[in-house]
CSV table of C-alpha atoms in Angstrom, one decimal:
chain,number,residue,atom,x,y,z
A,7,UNK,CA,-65.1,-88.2,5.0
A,8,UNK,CA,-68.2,-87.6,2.7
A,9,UNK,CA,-67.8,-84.9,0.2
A,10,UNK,CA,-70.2,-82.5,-0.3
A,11,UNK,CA,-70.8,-79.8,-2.3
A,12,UNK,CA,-70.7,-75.7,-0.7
A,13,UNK,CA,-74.5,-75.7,-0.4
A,14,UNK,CA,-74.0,-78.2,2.6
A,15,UNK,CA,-75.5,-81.2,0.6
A,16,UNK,CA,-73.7,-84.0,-0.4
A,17,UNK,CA,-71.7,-84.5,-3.8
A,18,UNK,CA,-74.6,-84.8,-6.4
A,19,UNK,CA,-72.4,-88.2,-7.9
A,20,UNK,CA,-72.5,-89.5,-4.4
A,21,UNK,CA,-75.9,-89.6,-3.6
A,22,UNK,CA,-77.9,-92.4,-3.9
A,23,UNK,CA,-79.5,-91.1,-7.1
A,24,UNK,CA,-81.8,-93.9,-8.8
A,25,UNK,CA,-80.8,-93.7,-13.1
A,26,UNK,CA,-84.0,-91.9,-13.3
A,27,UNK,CA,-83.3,-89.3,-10.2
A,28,UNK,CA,-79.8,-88.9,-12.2
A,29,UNK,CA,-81.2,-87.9,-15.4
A,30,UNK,CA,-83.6,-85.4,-13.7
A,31,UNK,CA,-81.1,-82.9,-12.6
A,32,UNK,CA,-78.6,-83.1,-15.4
A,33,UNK,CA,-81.9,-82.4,-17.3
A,34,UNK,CA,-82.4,-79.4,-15.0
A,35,UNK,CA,-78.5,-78.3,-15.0
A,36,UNK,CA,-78.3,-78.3,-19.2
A,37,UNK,CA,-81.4,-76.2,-18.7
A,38,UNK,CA,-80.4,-73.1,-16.2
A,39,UNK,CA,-76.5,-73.7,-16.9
A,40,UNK,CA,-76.3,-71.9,-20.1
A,41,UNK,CA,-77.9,-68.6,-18.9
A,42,UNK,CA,-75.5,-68.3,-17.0
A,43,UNK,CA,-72.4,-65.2,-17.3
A,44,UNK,CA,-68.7,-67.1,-17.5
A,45,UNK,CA,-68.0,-65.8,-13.9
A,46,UNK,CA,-70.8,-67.9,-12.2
A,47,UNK,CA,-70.6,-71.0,-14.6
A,48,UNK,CA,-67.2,-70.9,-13.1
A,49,UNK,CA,-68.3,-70.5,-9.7
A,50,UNK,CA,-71.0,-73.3,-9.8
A,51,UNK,CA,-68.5,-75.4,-12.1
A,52,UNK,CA,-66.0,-75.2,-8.9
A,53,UNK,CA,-68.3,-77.1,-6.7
A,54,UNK,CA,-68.4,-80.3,-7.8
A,55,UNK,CA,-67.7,-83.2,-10.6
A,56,UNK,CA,-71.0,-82.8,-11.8
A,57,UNK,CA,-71.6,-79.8,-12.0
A,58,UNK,CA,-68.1,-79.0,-13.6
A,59,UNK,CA,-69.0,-81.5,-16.4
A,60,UNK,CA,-72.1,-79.8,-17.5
A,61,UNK,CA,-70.5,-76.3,-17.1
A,62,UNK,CA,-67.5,-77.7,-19.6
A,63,UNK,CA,-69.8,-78.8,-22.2
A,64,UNK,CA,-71.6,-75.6,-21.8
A,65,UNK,CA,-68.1,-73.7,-22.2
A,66,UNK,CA,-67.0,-76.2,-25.2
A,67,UNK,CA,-70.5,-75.3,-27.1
A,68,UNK,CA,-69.9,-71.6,-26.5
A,69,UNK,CA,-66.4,-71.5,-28.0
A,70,UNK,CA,-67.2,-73.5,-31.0
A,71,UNK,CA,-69.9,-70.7,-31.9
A,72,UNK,CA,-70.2,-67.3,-31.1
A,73,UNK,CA,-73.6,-66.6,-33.1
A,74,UNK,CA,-75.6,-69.2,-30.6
A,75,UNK,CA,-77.0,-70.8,-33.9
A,76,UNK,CA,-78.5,-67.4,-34.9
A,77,UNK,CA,-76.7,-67.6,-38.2
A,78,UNK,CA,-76.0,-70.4,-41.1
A,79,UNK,CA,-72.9,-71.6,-39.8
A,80,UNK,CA,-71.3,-72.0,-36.7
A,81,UNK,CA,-68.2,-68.8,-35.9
A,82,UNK,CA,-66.3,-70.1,-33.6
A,83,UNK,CA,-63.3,-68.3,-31.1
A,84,UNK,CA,-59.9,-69.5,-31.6
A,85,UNK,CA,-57.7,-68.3,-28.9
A,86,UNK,CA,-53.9,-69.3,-28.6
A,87,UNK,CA,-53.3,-65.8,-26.5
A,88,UNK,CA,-54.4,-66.3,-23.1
A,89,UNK,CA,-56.9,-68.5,-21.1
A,90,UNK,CA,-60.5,-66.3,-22.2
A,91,UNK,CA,-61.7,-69.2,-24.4
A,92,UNK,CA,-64.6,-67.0,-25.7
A,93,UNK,CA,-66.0,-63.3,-25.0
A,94,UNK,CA,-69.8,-62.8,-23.7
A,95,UNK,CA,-72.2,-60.6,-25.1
A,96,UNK,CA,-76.0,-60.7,-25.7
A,97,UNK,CA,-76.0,-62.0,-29.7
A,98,UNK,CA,-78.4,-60.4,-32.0
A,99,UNK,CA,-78.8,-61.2,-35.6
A,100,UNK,CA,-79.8,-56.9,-36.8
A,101,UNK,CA,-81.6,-54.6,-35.5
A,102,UNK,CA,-82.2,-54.4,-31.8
A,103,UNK,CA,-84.8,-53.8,-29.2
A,104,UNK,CA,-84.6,-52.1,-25.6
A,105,UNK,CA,-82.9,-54.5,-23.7
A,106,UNK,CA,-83.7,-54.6,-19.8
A,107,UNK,CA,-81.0,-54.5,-16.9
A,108,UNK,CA,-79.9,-58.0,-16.1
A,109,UNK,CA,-81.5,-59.3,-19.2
A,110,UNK,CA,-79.9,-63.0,-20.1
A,111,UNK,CA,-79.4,-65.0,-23.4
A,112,UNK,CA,-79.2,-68.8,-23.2
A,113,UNK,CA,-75.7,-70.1,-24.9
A,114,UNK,CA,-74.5,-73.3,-24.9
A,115,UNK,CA,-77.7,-75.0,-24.2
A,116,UNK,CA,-80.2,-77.2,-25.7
A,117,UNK,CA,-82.1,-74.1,-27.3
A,118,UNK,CA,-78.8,-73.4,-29.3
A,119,UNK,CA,-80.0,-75.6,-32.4
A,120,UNK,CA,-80.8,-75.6,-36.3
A,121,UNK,CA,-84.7,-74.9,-35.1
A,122,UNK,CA,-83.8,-71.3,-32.4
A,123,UNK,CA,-86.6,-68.9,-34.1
A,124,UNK,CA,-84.3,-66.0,-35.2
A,125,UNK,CA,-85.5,-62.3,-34.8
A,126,UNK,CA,-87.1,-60.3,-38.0
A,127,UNK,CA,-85.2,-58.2,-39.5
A,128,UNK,CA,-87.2,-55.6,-39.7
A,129,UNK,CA,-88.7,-54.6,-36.0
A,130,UNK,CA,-89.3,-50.9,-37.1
A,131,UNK,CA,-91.4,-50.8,-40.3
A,132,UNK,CA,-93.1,-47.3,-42.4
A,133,UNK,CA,-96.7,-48.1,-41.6
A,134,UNK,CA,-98.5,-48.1,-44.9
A,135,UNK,CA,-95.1,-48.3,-47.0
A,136,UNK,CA,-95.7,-49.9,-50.5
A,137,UNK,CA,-93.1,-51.8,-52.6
A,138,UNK,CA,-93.0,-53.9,-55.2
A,139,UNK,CA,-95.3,-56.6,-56.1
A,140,UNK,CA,-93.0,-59.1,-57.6
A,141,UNK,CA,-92.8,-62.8,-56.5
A,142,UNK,CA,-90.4,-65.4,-56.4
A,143,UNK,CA,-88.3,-64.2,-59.5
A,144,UNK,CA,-87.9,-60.9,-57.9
A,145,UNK,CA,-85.0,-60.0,-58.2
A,146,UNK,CA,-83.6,-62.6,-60.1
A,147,UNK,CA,-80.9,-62.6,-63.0
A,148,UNK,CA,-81.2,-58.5,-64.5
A,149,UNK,CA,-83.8,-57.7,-62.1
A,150,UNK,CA,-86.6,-58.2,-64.3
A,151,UNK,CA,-87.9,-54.7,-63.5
A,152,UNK,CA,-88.1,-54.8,-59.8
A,153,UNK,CA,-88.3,-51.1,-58.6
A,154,UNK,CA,-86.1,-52.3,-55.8
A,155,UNK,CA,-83.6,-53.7,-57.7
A,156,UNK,CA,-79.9,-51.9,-57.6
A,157,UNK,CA,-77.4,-53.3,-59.7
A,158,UNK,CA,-74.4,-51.8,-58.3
A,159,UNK,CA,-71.3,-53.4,-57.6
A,160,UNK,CA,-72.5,-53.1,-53.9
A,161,UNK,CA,-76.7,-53.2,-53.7
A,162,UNK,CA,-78.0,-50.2,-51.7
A,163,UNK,CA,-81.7,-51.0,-52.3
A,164,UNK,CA,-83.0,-54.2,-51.6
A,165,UNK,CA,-86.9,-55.5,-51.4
A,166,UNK,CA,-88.3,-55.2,-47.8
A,167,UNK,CA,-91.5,-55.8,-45.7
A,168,UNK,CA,-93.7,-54.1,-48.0
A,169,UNK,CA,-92.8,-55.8,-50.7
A,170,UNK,CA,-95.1,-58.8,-52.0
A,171,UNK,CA,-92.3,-61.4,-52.2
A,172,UNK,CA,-90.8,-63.7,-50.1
A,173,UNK,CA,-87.2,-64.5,-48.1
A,174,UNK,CA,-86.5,-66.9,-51.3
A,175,UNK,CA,-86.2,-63.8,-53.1
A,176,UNK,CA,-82.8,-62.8,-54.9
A,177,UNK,CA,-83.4,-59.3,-54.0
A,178,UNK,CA,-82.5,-60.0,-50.8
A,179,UNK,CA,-79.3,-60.8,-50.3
A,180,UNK,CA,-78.3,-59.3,-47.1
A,181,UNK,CA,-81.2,-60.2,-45.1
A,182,UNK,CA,-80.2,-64.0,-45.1
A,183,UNK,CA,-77.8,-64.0,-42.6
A,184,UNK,CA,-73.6,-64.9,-42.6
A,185,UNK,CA,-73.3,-67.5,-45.8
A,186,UNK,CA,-69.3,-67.8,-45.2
A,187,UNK,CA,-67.2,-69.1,-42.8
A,188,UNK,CA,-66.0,-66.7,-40.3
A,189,UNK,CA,-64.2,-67.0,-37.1
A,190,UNK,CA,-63.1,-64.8,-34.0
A,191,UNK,CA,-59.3,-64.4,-33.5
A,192,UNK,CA,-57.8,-63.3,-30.4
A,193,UNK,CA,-54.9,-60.9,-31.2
A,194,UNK,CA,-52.2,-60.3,-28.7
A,195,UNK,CA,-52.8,-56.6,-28.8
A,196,UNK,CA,-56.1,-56.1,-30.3
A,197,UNK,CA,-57.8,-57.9,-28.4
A,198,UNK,CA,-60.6,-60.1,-30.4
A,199,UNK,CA,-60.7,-59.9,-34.1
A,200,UNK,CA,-63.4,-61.2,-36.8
A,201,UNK,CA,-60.9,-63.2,-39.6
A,202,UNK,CA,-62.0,-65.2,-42.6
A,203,UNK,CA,-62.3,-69.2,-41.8
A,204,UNK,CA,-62.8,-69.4,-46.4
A,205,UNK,CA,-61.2,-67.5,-49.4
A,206,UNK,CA,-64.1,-64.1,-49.6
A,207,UNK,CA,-64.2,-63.1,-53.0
A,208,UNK,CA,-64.5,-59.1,-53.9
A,209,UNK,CA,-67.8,-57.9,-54.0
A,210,UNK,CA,-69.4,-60.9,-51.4
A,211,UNK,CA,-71.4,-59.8,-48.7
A,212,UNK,CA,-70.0,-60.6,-45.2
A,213,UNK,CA,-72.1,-59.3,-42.7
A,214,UNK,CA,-73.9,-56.2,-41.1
A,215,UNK,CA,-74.0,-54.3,-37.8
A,216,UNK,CA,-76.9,-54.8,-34.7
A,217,UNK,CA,-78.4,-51.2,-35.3
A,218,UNK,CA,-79.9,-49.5,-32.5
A,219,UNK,CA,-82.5,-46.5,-32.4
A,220,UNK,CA,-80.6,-43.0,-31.1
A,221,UNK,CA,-83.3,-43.0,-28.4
A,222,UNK,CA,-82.3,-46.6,-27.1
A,223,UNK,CA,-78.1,-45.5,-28.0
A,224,UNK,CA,-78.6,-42.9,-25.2
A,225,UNK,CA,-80.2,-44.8,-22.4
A,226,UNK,CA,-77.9,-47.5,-23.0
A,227,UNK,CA,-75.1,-44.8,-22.6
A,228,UNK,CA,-76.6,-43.4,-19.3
A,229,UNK,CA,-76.7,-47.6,-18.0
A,230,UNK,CA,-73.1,-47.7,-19.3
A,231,UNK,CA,-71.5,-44.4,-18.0
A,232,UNK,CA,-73.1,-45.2,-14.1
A,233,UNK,CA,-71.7,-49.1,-14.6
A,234,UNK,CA,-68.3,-47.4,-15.3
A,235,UNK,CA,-68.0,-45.4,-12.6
A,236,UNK,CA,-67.2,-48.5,-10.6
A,237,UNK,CA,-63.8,-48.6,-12.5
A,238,UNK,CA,-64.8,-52.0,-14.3
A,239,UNK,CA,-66.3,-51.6,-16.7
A,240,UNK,CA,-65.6,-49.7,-20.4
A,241,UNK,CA,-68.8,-49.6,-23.0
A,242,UNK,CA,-68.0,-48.9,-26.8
A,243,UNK,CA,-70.9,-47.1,-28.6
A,244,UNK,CA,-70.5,-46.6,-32.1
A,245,UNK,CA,-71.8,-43.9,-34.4
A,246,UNK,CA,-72.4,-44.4,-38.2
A,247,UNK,CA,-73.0,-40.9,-40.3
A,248,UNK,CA,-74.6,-41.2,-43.2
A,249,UNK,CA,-74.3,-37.7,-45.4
A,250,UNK,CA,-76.9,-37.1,-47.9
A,251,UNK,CA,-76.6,-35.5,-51.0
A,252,UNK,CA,-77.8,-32.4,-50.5
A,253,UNK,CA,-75.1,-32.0,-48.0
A,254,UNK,CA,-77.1,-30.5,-45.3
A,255,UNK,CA,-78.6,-33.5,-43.6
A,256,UNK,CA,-76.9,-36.6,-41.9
A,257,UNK,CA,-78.7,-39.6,-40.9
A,258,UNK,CA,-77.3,-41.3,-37.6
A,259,UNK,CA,-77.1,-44.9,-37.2
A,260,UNK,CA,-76.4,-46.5,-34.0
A,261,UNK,CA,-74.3,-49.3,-32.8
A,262,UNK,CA,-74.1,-50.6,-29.5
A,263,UNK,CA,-70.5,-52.8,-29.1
A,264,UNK,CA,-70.8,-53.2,-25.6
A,265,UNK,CA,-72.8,-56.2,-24.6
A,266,UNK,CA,-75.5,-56.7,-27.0
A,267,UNK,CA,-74.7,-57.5,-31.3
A,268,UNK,CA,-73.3,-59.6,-33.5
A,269,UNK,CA,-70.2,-60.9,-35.2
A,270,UNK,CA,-69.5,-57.5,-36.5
A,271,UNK,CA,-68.9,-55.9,-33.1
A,272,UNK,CA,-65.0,-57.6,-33.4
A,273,UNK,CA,-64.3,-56.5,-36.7
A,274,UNK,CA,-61.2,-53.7,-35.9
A,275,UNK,CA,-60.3,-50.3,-37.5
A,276,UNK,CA,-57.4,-50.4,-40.1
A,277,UNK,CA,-56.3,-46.8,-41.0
A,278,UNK,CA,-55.6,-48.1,-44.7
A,279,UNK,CA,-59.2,-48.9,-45.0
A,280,UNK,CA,-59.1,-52.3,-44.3
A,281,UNK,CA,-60.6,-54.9,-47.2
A,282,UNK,CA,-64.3,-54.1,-46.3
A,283,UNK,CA,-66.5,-51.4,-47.5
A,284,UNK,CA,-69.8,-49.9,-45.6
A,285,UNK,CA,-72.6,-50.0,-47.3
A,286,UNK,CA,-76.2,-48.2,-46.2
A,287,UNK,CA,-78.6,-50.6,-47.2
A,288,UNK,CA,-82.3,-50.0,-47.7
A,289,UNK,CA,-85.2,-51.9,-48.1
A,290,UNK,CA,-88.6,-50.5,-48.6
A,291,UNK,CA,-91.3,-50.0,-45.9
A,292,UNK,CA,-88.2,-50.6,-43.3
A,293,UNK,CA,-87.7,-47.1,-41.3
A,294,UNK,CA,-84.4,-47.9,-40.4
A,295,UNK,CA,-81.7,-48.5,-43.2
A,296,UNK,CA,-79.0,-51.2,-42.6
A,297,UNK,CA,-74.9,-51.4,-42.0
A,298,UNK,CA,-73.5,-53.5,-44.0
A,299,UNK,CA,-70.3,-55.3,-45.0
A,300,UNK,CA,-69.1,-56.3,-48.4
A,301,UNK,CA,-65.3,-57.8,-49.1
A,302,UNK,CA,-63.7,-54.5,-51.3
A,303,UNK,CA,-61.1,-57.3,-52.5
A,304,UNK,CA,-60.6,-60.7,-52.3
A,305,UNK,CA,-59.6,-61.8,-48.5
A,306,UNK,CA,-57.5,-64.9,-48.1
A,307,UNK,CA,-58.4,-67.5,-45.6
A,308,UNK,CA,-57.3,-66.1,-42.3
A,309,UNK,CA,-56.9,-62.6,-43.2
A,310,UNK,CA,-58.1,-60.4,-40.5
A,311,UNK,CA,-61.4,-58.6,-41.6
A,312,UNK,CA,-61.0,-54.9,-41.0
A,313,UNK,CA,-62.5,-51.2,-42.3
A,314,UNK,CA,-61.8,-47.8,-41.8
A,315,UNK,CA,-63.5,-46.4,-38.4
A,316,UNK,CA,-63.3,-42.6,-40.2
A,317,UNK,CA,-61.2,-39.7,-40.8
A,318,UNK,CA,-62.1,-37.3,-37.6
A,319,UNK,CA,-59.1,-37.0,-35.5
A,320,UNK,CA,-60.2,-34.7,-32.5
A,321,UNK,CA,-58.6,-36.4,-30.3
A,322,UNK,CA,-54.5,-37.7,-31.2
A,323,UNK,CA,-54.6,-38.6,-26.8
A,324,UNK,CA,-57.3,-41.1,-27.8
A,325,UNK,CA,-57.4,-44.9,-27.7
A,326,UNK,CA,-54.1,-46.4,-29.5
A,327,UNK,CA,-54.3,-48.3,-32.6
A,328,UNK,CA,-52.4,-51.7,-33.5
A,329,UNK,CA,-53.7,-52.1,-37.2
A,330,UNK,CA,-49.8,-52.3,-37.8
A,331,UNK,CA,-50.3,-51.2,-41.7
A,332,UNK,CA,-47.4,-48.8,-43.2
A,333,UNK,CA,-50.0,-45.9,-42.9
A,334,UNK,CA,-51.3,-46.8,-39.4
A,335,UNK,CA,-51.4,-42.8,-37.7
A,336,UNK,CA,-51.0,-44.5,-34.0
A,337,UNK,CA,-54.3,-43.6,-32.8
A,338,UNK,CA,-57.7,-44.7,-33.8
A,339,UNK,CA,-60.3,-42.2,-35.3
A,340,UNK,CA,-62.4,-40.7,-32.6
A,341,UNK,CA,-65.0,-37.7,-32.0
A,342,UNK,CA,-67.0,-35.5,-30.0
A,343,UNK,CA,-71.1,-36.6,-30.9
């Protein structure tokens, strides 16, 4: 009996494909494959030998790196829980734009390589900002007067667009992307976790969250809330407050952990405060300032990375909390925005 696939047509390693005819739809496969959600690559995987082998490779590139080649080095998923080899999400380096409904990333793909064109860093800039005017020493050794430069254990002022030097410059530093080895853990009751792949020495700069305008936070929510009416779905929005000194104002700072970010969006709450510190980061003639991570102590290889999600406790019936540290308080920190 000839086998053929649930289209009708027969088995694509059945037909009497010349070499050439062969090449042209693997070609073709590798190309609209990786756009792809896990549900339908499984579907399409399902109906035959060829397509299942483009669809494993596809899953095998995805698992061995979360960050789609957006970053210096691979993160991969390591899962000995249960049979989710990876999670799915929409990667983006920083700072992100509206995204439209249905929207899809390639991953696992040809376009997954060294030469992927990664997103500026600074989409929203201070039209006619000025900064400094150093070059390619900015920044360098004591700072050698650069206005921008902070020499603080954890830099909150770094050059930006409107500043005359370049990406080479050591003022910089958190603008270049995840320089350590990272991987995702999945946690029998966390759920995914970001752990250390390398030793992270105090003080080293890990990584920062996808930051989203308030304006964008809220139509995402409205997307979110009708998907979840359906009963399948849960969104996580988180809400960064930044108090100024004066006390009276507070900056809001968006991050969507839903289905569009980065590698940041698995790091967990630990109600000890974890062995990461937030730092605001600036950079001048960029309107929107940055969240990022820095190790507050030296993490072993392995170690879970974690931080403290905040102190306001509004509601104890809230969402549970497995940090399992001698101070965990059984729920994590939630509130009314």
């Amino acid at each position: 009996m000839e086998k053929r696939c649930r289209t009708g047509r027969p088995a694509p390693e059945e037909e009497d494909y010349s070499e050439e005819g062969q090449e042209h739809f693997f070609r073709c496969a590798r190309l609209i494959f990786p756009y792809l959600q896990p549900s339908d690559l499984a579907s399409v995987s399902s109906t035959c030998k060829a397509f299942r082998r483009v669809s494993d490779a596809i899953t095998s590139l995805r698992i061995a790196d979360a960050s789609r080649s957006f970053e210096n080095s691979p993160v991969p998923f390591v899962n000995a829980v249960d049979s989710q080899p990876y999670a799915y999400f929409l990667y983006t380096p920083n700072q992100t734009l509206p995204i439209a409904t249905g929207e899809a990333q390639s991953w696992g793909g040809p376009d997954d390589g060294a030469g992927r064109v990664k997103p500026d860093p600074f989409l929203f800039r201070v039209e006619g900002a000025r900064g400094c005017e150093c070059r390619r020493s900015c920044g360098d050794g004591e700072g050698l007067g650069c206005p921008c430069w902070d020499s603080g254990e954890f830099p909150g002022q770094e050059c930006g667009p409107s500043c005359g030097c370049g990406p080479e410059c050591g003022n910089r530093l958190t603008q270049k992307g995840v320089s350590l080895g990272l991987k995702i853990v999945k946690d029998k009751r966390k759920g995914w976790s970001l752990c250390a792949a390398e030793m992270i020495p105090k003080g080293k700069f890990v990584c920062e969250y996808a930051v989203v305008t308030t304006e964008e936070a809220r139509a995402r929510l409205k997307l979110y809330d009708e998907a979840s009416s359906t009963g399948h779905f849960s969104h996580a929005l988180l809400v960064v407050k930044e108090h100024l000194q004066s006390g009276n104002i507070c900056i809001r700072m968006n991050i969507d952990a839903t289905n569009i970010g980065n590698i940041a969006r698995f790091i967990n709450h630990s109600c000890d405060g974890g062995n990461l510190c937030t730092v605001i980061v600036r950079s001048s003639g960029a309107l929107l300032p940055r969240v990022c991570f820095f190790a507050s102590r030296d993490v072993q290889e392995d170690e879970e990375l974690s931080f403290s999600y905040g102190d306001v406790r509004l509601n104890p019936k809230g969402s549970q909390c497995f940090c399992g540290t001698s101070s965990c308080l059984g729920f994590l920190p939630s509130e009314h925005t």
